[in-house]
PDB file of C-alpha atoms in Angstrom:
ATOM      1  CA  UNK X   1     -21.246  27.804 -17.531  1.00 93.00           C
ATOM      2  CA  UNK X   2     -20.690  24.619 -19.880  1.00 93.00           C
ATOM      3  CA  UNK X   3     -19.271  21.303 -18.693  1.00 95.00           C
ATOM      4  CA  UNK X   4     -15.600  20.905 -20.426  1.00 96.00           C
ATOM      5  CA  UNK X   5     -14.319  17.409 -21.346  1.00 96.00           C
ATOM      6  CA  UNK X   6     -11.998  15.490 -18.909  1.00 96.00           C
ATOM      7  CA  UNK X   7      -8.599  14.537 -20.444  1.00 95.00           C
ATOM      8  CA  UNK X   8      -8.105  11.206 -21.119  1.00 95.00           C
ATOM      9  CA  UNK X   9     -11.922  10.227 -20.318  1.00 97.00           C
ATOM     10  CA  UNK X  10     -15.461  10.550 -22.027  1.00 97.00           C
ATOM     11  CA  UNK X  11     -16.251  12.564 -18.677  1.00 97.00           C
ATOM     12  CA  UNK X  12     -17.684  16.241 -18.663  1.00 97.00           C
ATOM     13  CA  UNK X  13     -16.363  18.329 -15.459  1.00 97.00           C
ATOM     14  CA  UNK X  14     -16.365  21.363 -14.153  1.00 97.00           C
ATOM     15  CA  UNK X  15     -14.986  24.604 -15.764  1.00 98.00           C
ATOM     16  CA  UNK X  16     -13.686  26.458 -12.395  1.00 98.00           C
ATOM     17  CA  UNK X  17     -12.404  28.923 -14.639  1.00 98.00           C
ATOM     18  CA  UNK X  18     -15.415  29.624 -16.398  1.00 98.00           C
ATOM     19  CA  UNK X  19     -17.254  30.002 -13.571  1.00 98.00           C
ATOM     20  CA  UNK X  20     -14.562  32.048 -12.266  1.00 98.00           C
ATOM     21  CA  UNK X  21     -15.239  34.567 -15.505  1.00 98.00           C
ATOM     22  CA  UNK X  22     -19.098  34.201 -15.179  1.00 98.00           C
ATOM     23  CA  UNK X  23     -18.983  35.402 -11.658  1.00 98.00           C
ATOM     24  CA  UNK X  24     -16.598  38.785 -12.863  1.00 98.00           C
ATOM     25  CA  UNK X  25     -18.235  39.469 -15.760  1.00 98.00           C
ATOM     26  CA  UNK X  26     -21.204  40.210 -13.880  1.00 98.00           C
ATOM     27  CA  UNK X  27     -19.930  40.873 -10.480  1.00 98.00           C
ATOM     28  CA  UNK X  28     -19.717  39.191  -7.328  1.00 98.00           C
ATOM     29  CA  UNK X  29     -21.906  40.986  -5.531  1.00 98.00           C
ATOM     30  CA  UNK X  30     -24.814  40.484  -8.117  1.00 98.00           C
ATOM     31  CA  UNK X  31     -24.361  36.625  -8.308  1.00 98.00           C
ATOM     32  CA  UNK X  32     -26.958  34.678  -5.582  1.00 97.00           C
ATOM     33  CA  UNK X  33     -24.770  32.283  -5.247  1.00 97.00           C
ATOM     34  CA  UNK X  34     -22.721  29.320  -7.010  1.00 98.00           C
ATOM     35  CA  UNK X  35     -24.644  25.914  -7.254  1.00 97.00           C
ATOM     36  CA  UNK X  36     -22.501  22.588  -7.707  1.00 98.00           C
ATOM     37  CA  UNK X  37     -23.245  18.964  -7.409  1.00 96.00           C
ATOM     38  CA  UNK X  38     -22.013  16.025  -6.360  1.00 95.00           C
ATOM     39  CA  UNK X  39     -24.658  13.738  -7.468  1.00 86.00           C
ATOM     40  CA  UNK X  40     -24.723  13.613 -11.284  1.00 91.00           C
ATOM     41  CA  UNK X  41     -25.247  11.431 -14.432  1.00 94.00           C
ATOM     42  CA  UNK X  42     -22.186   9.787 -16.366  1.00 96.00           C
ATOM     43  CA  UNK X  43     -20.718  11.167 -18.380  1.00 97.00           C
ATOM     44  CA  UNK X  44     -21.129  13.974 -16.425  1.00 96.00           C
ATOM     45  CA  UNK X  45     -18.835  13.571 -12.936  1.00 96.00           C
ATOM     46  CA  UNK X  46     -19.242  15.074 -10.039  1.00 96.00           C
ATOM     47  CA  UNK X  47     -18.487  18.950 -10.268  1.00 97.00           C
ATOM     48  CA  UNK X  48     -14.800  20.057  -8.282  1.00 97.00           C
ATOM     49  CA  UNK X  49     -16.938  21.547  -5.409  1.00 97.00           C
ATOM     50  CA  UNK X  50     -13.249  21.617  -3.421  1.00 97.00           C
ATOM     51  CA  UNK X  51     -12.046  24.057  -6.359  1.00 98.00           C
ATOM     52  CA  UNK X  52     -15.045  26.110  -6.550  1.00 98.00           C
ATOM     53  CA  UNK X  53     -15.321  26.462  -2.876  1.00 98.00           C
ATOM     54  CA  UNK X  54     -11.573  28.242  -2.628  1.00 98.00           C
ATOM     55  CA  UNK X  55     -13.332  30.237  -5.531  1.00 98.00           C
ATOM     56  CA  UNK X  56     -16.150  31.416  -3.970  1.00 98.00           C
ATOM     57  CA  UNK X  57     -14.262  32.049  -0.490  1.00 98.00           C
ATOM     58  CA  UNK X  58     -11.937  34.484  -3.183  1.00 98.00           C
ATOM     59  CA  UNK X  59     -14.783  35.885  -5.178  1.00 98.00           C
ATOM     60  CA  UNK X  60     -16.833  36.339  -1.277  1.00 98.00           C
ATOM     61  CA  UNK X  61     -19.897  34.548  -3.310  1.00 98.00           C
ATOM     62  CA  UNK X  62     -22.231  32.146  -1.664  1.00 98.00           C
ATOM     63  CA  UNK X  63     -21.709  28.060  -2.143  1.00 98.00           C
ATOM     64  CA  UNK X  64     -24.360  25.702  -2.121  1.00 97.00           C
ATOM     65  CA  UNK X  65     -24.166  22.167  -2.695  1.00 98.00           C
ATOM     66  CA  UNK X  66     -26.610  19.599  -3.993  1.00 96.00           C
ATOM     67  CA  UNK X  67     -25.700  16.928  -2.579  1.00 95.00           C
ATOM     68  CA  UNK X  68     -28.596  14.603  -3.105  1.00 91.00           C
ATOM     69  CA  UNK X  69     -27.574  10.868  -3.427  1.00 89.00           C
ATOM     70  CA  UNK X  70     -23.930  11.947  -1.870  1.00 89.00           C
ATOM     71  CA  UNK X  71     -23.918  10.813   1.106  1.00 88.00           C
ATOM     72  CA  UNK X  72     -24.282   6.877   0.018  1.00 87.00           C
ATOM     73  CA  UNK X  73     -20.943   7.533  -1.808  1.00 88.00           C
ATOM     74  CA  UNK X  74     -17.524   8.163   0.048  1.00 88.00           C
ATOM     75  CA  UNK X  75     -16.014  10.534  -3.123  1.00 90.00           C
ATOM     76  CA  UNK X  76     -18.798  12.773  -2.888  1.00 93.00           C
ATOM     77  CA  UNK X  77     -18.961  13.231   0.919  1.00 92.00           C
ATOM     78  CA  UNK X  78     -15.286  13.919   0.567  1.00 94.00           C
ATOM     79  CA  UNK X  79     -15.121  16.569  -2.085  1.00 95.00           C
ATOM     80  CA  UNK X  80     -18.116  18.474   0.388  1.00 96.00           C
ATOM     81  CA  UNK X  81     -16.087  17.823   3.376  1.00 96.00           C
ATOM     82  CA  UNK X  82     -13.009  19.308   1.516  1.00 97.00           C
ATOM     83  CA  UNK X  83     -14.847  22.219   0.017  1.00 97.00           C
ATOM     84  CA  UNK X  84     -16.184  23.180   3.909  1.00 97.00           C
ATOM     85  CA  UNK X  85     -12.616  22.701   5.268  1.00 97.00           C
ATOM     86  CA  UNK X  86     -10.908  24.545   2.735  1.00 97.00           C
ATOM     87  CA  UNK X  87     -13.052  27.378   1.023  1.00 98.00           C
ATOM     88  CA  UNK X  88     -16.651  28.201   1.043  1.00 98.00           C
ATOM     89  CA  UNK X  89     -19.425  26.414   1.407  1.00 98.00           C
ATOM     90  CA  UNK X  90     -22.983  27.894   2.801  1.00 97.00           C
ATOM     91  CA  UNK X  91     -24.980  24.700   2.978  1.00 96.00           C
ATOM     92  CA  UNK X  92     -25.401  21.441   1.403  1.00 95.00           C
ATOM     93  CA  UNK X  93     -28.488  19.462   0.829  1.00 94.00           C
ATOM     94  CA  UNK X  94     -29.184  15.557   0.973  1.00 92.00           C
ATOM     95  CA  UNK X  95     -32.027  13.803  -0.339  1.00 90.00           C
ATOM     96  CA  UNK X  96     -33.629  11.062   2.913  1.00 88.00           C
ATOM     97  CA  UNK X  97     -34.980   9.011   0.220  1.00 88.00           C
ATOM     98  CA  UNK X  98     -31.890   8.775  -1.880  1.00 88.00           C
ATOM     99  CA  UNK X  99     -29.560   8.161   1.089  1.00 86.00           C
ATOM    100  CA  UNK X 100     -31.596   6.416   4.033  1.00 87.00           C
ATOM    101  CA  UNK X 101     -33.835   4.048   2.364  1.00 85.00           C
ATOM    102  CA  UNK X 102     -37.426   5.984   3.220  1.00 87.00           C
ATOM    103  CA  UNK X 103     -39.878   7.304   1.307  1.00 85.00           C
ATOM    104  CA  UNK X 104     -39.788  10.302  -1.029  1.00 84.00           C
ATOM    105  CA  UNK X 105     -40.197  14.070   1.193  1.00 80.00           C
ATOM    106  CA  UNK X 106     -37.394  14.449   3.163  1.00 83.00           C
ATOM    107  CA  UNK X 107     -34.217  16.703   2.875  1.00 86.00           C
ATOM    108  CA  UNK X 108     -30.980  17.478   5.047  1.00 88.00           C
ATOM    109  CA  UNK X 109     -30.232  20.635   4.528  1.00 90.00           C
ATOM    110  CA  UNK X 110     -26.520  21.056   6.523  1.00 93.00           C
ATOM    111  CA  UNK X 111     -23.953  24.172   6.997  1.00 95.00           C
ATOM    112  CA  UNK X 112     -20.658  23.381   8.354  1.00 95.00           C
ATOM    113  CA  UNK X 113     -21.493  26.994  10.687  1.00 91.00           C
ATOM    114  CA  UNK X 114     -25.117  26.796  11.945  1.00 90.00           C
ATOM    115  CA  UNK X 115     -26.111  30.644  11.012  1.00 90.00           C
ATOM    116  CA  UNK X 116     -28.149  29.819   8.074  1.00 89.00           C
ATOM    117  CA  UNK X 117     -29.646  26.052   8.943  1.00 89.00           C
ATOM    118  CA  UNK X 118     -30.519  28.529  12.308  1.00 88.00           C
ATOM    119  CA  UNK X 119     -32.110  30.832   9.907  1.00 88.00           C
ATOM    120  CA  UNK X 120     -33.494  27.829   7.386  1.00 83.00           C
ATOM    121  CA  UNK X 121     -35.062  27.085  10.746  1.00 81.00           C
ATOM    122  CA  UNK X 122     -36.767  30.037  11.903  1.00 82.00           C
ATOM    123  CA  UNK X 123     -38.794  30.146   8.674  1.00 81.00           C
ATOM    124  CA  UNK X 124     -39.575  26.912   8.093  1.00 66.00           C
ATOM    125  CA  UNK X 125     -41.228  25.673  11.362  1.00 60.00           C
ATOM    126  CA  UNK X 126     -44.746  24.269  11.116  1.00 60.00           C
ATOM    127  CA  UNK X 127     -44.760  23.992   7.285  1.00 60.00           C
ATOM    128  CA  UNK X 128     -43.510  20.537   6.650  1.00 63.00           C
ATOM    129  CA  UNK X 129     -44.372  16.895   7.677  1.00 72.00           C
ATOM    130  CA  UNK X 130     -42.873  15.667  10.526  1.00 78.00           C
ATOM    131  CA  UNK X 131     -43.323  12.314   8.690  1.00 84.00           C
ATOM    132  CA  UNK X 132     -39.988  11.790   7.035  1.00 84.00           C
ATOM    133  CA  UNK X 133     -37.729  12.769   9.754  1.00 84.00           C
ATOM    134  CA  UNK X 134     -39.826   9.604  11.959  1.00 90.00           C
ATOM    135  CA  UNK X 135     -39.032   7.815   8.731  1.00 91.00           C
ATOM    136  CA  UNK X 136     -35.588   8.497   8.805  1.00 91.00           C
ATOM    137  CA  UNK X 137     -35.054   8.037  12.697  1.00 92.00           C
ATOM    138  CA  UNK X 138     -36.744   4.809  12.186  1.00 94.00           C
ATOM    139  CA  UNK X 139     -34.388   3.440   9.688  1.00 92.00           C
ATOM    140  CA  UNK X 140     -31.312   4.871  11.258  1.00 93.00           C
ATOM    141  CA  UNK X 141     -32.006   2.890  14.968  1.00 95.00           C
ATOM    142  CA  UNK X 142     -32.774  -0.142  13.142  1.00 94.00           C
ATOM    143  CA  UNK X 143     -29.760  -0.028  10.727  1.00 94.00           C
ATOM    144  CA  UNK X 144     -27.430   1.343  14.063  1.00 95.00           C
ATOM    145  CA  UNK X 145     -23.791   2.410  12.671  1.00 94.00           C
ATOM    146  CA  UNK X 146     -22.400  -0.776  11.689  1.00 96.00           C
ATOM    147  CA  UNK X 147     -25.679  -1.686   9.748  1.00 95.00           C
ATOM    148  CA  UNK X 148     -25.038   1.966   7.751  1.00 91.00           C
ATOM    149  CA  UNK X 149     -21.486   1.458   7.069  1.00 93.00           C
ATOM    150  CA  UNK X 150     -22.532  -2.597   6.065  1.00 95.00           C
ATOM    151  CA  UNK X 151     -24.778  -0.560   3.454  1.00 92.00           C
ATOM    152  CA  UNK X 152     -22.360   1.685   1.932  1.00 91.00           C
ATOM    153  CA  UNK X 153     -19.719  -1.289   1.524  1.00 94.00           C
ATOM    154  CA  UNK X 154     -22.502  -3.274  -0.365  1.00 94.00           C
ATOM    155  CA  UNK X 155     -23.303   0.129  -2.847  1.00 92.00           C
ATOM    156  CA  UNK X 156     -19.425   0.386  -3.427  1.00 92.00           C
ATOM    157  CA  UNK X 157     -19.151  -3.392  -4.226  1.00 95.00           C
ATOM    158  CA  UNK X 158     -22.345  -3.763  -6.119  1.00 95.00           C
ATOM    159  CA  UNK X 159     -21.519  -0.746  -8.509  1.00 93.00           C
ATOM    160  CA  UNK X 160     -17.881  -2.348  -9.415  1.00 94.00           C
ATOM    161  CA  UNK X 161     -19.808  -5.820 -10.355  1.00 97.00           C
ATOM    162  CA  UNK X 162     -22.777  -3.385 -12.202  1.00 97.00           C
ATOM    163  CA  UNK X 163     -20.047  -1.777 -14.085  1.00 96.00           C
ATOM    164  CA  UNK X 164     -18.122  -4.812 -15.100  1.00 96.00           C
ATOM    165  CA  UNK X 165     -21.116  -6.930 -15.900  1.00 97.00           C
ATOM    166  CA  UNK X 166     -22.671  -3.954 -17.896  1.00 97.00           C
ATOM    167  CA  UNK X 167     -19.004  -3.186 -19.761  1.00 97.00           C
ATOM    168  CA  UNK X 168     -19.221  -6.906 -21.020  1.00 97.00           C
ATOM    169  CA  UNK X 169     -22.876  -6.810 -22.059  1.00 97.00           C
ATOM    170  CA  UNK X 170     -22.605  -3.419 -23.926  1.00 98.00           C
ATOM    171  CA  UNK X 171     -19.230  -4.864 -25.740  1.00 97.00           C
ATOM    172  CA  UNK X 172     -21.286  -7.964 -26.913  1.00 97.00           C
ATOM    173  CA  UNK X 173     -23.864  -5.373 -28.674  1.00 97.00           C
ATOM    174  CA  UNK X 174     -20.974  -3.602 -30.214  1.00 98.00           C
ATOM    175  CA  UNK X 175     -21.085  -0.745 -27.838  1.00 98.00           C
ATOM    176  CA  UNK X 176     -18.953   0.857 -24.911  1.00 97.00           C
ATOM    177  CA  UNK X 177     -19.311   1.458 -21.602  1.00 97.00           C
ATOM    178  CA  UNK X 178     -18.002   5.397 -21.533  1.00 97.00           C
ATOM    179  CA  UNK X 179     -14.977   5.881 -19.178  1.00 96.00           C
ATOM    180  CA  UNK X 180     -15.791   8.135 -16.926  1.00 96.00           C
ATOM    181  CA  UNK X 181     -13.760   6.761 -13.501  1.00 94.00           C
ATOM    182  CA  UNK X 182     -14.653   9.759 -11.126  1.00 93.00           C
ATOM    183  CA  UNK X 183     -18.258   9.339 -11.441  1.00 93.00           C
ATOM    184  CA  UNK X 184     -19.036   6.256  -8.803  1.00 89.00           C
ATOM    185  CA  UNK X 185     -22.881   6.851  -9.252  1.00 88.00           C
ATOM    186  CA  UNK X 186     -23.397   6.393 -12.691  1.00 93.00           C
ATOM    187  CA  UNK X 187     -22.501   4.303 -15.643  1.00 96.00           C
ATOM    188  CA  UNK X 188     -22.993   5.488 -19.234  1.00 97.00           C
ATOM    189  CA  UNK X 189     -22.802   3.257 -22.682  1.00 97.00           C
ATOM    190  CA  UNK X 190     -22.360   5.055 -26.372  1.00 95.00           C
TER     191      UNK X 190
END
């Protein structure tokens, strides 16, 4: 399903409709599942993973999120805490290294019902490194909760002075810096 344009923006969203068409056209029960993200490149925003969750709860199709550099940004960990409260959502995936600061290998791979990260579990013992999760308890005692939080408040602040600095430097060379005002993640200049 294409990305339609956001009024009033140079953002791309989601089409819930379209998806909503997709899924019928073939039928429900021979769609795998629906994949959004939260995590995506301007001018692209994060996809309405609230919306499409209440669609696949409707539609009984499975929801899985990429959520790979969401949970360093309090929009994204919303829209996945919306879409488990109010429709369907099967499990959602973080990236360590994207969130926590550690080295590239590691995943969270979370359910808001434990059936399937019970089932992810049963499989998967034995076949991965137990290296990034002692990476990632590591960082998380050292950091503690207030160190964590001290971190996100720096990401939020740093991207508004990125975005202004890099809306004044692109101006000076005669270009723009797109608006695309749901997408805290990414910045994009035409």
């Amino acid at each position: 399903v294409e990305l339609k344009p956001v009024e009033g923006t140079d953002a791309l969203g989601t089409d819930v409709a379209g998806i909503r068409r997709a899924v019928e056209s073939v039928g429900a029960e021979n769609v795998l599942c629906i994949c959004t993200t939260t995590s995506t490149f301007a001018p692209r925003v994060p996809d309405s993973v609230d919306e499409v969750a209440v669609l696949a709860k409707t539609l009984d199709v499975p929801h899985i999120i990429n959520n790979a550099y969401g949970l360093q940004c309090s929009k994204c960990a919303h829209l996945v805490e919306q879409g488990c409260r109010t429709g369907r959502v099967d499990a959602f995936i973080q990236s360590t290294d994207k969130n926590f600061l550690v080295p590239v290998g590691g995943a969270i791979v979370a359910a808001p019902h434990p059936r399937l990260t019970d089932k992810i579990s049963e499989i998967y013992p034995g076949r991965a490194s137990l290296s990034p999760l002692l990476d990632l308890f590591i960082t998380l005692l050292s950091l503690g909760a207030s160190g964590w939080k001290k971190l996100l408040d720096e990401r939020k602040a740093n991207a508004a002075w990125f975005q202004e600095r890099l809306g004044s430097i692109a101006e000076k060379q005669g270009l723009r810096l797109l608006k695309v005002p749901a997408n805290r993640m990414s910045f994009a200049v035409d």
